Every structure is written in C-alpha cells, then in structure tokens.
Amino acid sequence: MADLRRDAWGHGLLAVAHAVTAAGAREVRVDGEGEVEMLRLEGIVGVAAGEPDIDPSILYGLPGADGGARPVLRLTGRVMSTKPLHAGDAVSYGYTFRATGDTTVALVTGGYAQGVVRALGNSAHVEIDGALRPIVGRVAMDVCVVDLQGTAAPVGAEVTYFGGTGAAREAIIRWSEVTDMSPGELVAVAGSHAVRGWEA
C-alpha cells in the first residue's frame, strides 16, 4: 500500500496512483471516500484507512531513501529579469541583503505562494546553468532574488529550487535545516501550490 494522502504528498494523486499501481502497488491510501470512488473509476484500488507499507522516502525520492533514490519532484522557476547592483545596494523587503561588492541579481519566479518558504531568503541556493547561486533578501509572494555572482543568466533561463539531477538535487536537505520542516512537508507544500508539469 502506497501513501497517496494529501494529493500524493503534493505530487498529484491521479498520476502517482497510476504510476505506483503500474509498478506493483496493490492499493493506495487516500484521504477520503471521494478519492476512493474517483480511483475506482480509474480501475485503481484506493482505501481511506490502513497503514501504508511502502516507504514514502523511496516512493518520492526524499533524502534518506535507500540507495539515494532520485527525487521525483523538481521545483523550478524562470529568470524574469536581471539588474546590476553596486556595493551597498539592497534588495527585497526590509533590505535584509546589501551587496558587499558590485554584482548582478536575477528576479526569479517562485515565492512563498509556490512553496518557497520565506525563511530561505539569505539562507538557501538555487541552481542556474548547473551552478548553485544564493537567494538574497526576503522571499516575496511570487518571486525571489538570486545573486548571479558575476555570471550571466538570460531572461527565461530555468532555475531549479530543488530536485532533478543537477547541483540542486538534494537542496531540500538545506531547506529542511533552515525551516525546521521535514523534506516530506516541504515537497507537499511546494507540489500543491506550484503549477504542475510532467517530464520523463
């Protein structure tokens, strides 16, 4: 039995239910009878009671999974614009970050409305073009600011907050340290608030 409560931990109930049953799960644990009925119409056995026995760390590729399973959720954003900063210039609400030298910052889609927890400002990194770059200043509702540290990033460039196969693969570990939330809580929040897409 796989644990697919809370929209499959933010990963998307229906798609995950199809994937886990195709991989051999006999039934899935969901939140209520409405979801049980929805899955029945898809030919999937859903239950609203019982204790799942498939390790969710392995199922969702969370840190600590046996064999270092690949994360199955990747949270991304895009570079909206870039701006040069001079030494002493500040960004975002309350000016909690001031540049110590000349640099360029990027305004990136993704804020606390998409599950990028506010506490991550000045405390976590994102991946841009294969390298980790720090989030600077306070995380806003729909955007955050990233210090490009002397590199360039074109408008529209993809930004990975956590997951995938690159430098941000296990960034959720740092998020957990900063926020005192578990990796499971963090992926569930991000997955349920972000716009969802699928990739192979």
Coordinates of C-alpha atoms in Angstrom, one line a residue:
M1 CA 0.0 0.0 0.0
A2 CA 1.4 3.4 -1.1
D3 CA 0.7 6.6 0.9
L4 CA -1.0 9.0 -1.5
R5 CA -2.7 11.2 1.0
R6 CA -2.7 15.0 0.6
D7 CA -2.6 14.8 -3.2
A8 CA 0.2 12.2 -3.1
W9 CA 2.3 14.5 -0.9
G10 CA 1.8 17.3 -3.4
H11 CA 2.9 15.2 -6.4
G12 CA -0.6 14.7 -7.9
L13 CA -2.9 11.9 -6.8
L14 CA -4.1 10.5 -10.1
A15 CA -0.8 10.4 -12.0
V16 CA 1.0 9.0 -9.0
A17 CA -1.7 6.4 -8.4
H18 CA -1.4 5.2 -12.0
A19 CA 2.4 5.1 -11.7
V20 CA 2.6 3.2 -8.4
T21 CA 0.0 0.6 -9.3
A22 CA 1.7 0.0 -12.7
A23 CA 4.9 -0.6 -10.6
G24 CA 3.1 -3.2 -8.5
A25 CA 1.3 -1.5 -5.6
R26 CA -1.9 -3.3 -4.9
E27 CA -3.7 -0.4 -3.3
V28 CA -3.2 3.3 -2.3
R29 CA -4.1 5.1 0.8
V30 CA -6.0 8.3 0.2
D31 CA -7.7 10.9 2.3
G32 CA -11.4 10.1 1.9
E33 CA -14.2 8.2 0.2
G34 CA -14.5 10.7 -2.6
E35 CA -10.9 9.9 -3.7
V36 CA -11.6 6.2 -3.3
E37 CA -14.5 6.4 -5.7
M38 CA -12.5 8.5 -8.2
L39 CA -9.8 5.9 -8.3
R40 CA -12.3 3.1 -8.6
L41 CA -13.4 4.6 -11.8
E42 CA -9.8 4.5 -13.0
G43 CA -9.5 0.8 -12.0
I44 CA -7.3 1.6 -9.0
V45 CA -8.0 0.2 -5.5
G46 CA -8.0 3.1 -3.1
V47 CA -8.6 2.9 0.6
A48 CA -9.3 5.5 3.2
A49 CA -7.9 3.5 6.2
G50 CA -4.9 1.4 6.9
E51 CA -1.2 1.9 7.3
P52 CA 0.9 2.2 4.1
D53 CA 3.8 -0.2 4.0
I54 CA 5.7 1.3 1.0
D55 CA 8.4 3.6 2.3
P56 CA 7.5 7.2 1.2
S57 CA 11.1 8.2 1.2
I58 CA 11.7 5.7 -1.6
L59 CA 8.4 6.4 -3.3
Y60 CA 9.0 10.1 -3.6
G61 CA 12.8 10.1 -3.7
L62 CA 13.3 12.0 -0.4
P63 CA 16.6 12.4 1.3
G64 CA 17.5 9.3 3.3
A65 CA 15.9 6.9 0.8
D66 CA 17.8 3.6 0.4
G67 CA 20.2 3.8 -2.4
G68 CA 19.8 7.5 -2.9
A69 CA 16.6 7.4 -4.9
R70 CA 16.2 10.2 -7.5
P71 CA 13.8 12.9 -6.3
V72 CA 10.5 12.6 -8.3
L73 CA 9.6 16.3 -7.8
R74 CA 11.7 19.1 -9.1
L75 CA 10.6 22.7 -8.2
T76 CA 11.6 25.2 -10.9
G77 CA 11.2 28.9 -11.8
R78 CA 12.4 31.2 -14.5
V79 CA 14.6 34.3 -14.6
M80 CA 12.2 37.3 -15.2
S81 CA 14.9 40.0 -15.3
T82 CA 18.4 40.9 -14.2
K83 CA 19.7 44.0 -12.6
P84 CA 23.2 45.2 -11.7
L85 CA 23.8 46.1 -8.0
H86 CA 26.6 48.2 -6.7
A87 CA 28.3 47.8 -3.4
G88 CA 25.8 48.9 -0.7
D89 CA 22.7 48.4 -2.9
A90 CA 19.9 46.4 -1.2
V91 CA 17.1 44.2 -2.5
S92 CA 13.7 43.0 -1.4
Y93 CA 11.5 43.9 1.5
G94 CA 13.3 45.3 4.6
Y95 CA 16.7 45.3 2.8
T96 CA 18.0 42.3 4.6
F97 CA 20.6 41.9 1.9
R98 CA 23.1 44.5 0.9
A99 CA 25.7 43.8 -1.8
T100 CA 29.3 43.8 -0.5
G101 CA 30.6 44.4 -4.0
D102 CA 29.3 45.0 -7.5
T103 CA 27.2 42.1 -8.7
T104 CA 24.2 41.2 -10.8
V105 CA 21.0 39.8 -9.4
A106 CA 18.1 38.0 -11.1
L107 CA 14.4 38.3 -10.3
V108 CA 13.1 34.7 -10.4
T109 CA 9.6 33.3 -10.4
G110 CA 8.7 31.4 -7.3
G111 CA 7.9 32.7 -3.9
Y112 CA 6.1 31.7 -0.7
A113 CA 2.8 31.3 -2.6
Q114 CA 4.5 28.5 -4.6
G115 CA 6.1 26.9 -1.5
V116 CA 9.4 28.7 -1.5
V117 CA 9.4 29.2 2.3
R118 CA 10.1 32.8 3.4
A119 CA 12.9 31.6 5.8
L120 CA 15.0 30.6 2.8
G121 CA 15.9 34.2 2.0
N122 CA 19.7 34.7 2.6
S123 CA 19.9 31.0 3.7
A124 CA 19.5 28.8 0.6
H125 CA 20.6 28.4 -3.0
V126 CA 19.1 27.7 -6.4
E127 CA 20.6 26.1 -9.5
I128 CA 21.1 28.2 -12.6
D129 CA 23.0 26.8 -15.5
G130 CA 24.4 23.9 -13.4
A131 CA 25.8 26.1 -10.5
L132 CA 24.3 27.0 -7.2
R133 CA 23.6 30.6 -6.6
P134 CA 22.3 32.2 -3.3
I135 CA 18.8 33.5 -2.7
V136 CA 19.3 37.0 -1.4
G137 CA 16.9 39.2 0.5
R138 CA 13.4 38.2 1.7
V139 CA 11.4 35.8 -0.4
A140 CA 8.3 37.6 -1.7
M141 CA 4.9 36.1 -2.5
D142 CA 5.6 35.2 -6.1
V143 CA 9.3 36.0 -6.7
C144 CA 12.7 35.9 -5.1
V145 CA 16.1 37.5 -5.9
V146 CA 19.2 35.5 -6.7
D147 CA 22.8 36.7 -6.7
L148 CA 24.3 35.6 -10.0
Q149 CA 27.8 36.2 -8.5
G150 CA 29.5 37.6 -11.6
T151 CA 27.8 35.3 -14.1
A152 CA 25.0 36.0 -16.7
A153 CA 21.6 34.4 -16.9
P154 CA 19.2 35.2 -19.9
V155 CA 15.6 36.1 -19.3
G156 CA 13.6 32.9 -19.4
A157 CA 16.5 30.7 -18.1
E158 CA 15.4 27.8 -15.9
V159 CA 16.0 27.9 -12.2
T160 CA 15.8 24.8 -10.1
Y161 CA 15.0 25.2 -6.4
F162 CA 15.4 21.5 -5.5
G163 CA 15.2 18.1 -7.1
G164 CA 16.3 17.0 -10.5
T165 CA 19.7 15.5 -11.3
G166 CA 22.0 18.6 -11.0
A167 CA 23.5 20.7 -8.3
A168 CA 20.1 21.3 -6.5
R169 CA 19.2 17.6 -6.4
E170 CA 19.4 17.5 -2.6
A171 CA 18.8 21.1 -1.8
I172 CA 15.7 20.1 0.1
I173 CA 18.1 19.0 2.9
R174 CA 19.2 22.6 3.3
W175 CA 15.6 23.8 3.2
S176 CA 14.8 21.4 6.0
E177 CA 17.7 22.6 8.1
V178 CA 16.7 26.3 7.6
T179 CA 12.9 25.9 8.1
D180 CA 12.7 23.0 10.7
M181 CA 10.2 21.3 8.3
S182 CA 10.7 17.8 7.1
P183 CA 11.5 17.2 3.4
G184 CA 8.1 15.5 3.1
E185 CA 6.4 18.6 4.4
L186 CA 8.4 20.9 2.1
V187 CA 7.7 18.9 -1.1
A188 CA 4.0 18.6 -0.2
V189 CA 3.7 22.3 0.2
A190 CA 5.6 23.1 -3.0
G191 CA 3.9 20.5 -5.0
S192 CA 0.4 21.5 -4.0
H193 CA 1.0 25.3 -4.7
A194 CA 3.1 25.3 -7.9
V195 CA 1.9 24.9 -11.4
R196 CA 2.4 21.2 -12.2
G197 CA 4.0 19.7 -15.3
W198 CA 5.4 16.3 -16.1
E199 CA 8.8 15.2 -17.5
A200 CA 10.4 11.9 -18.2

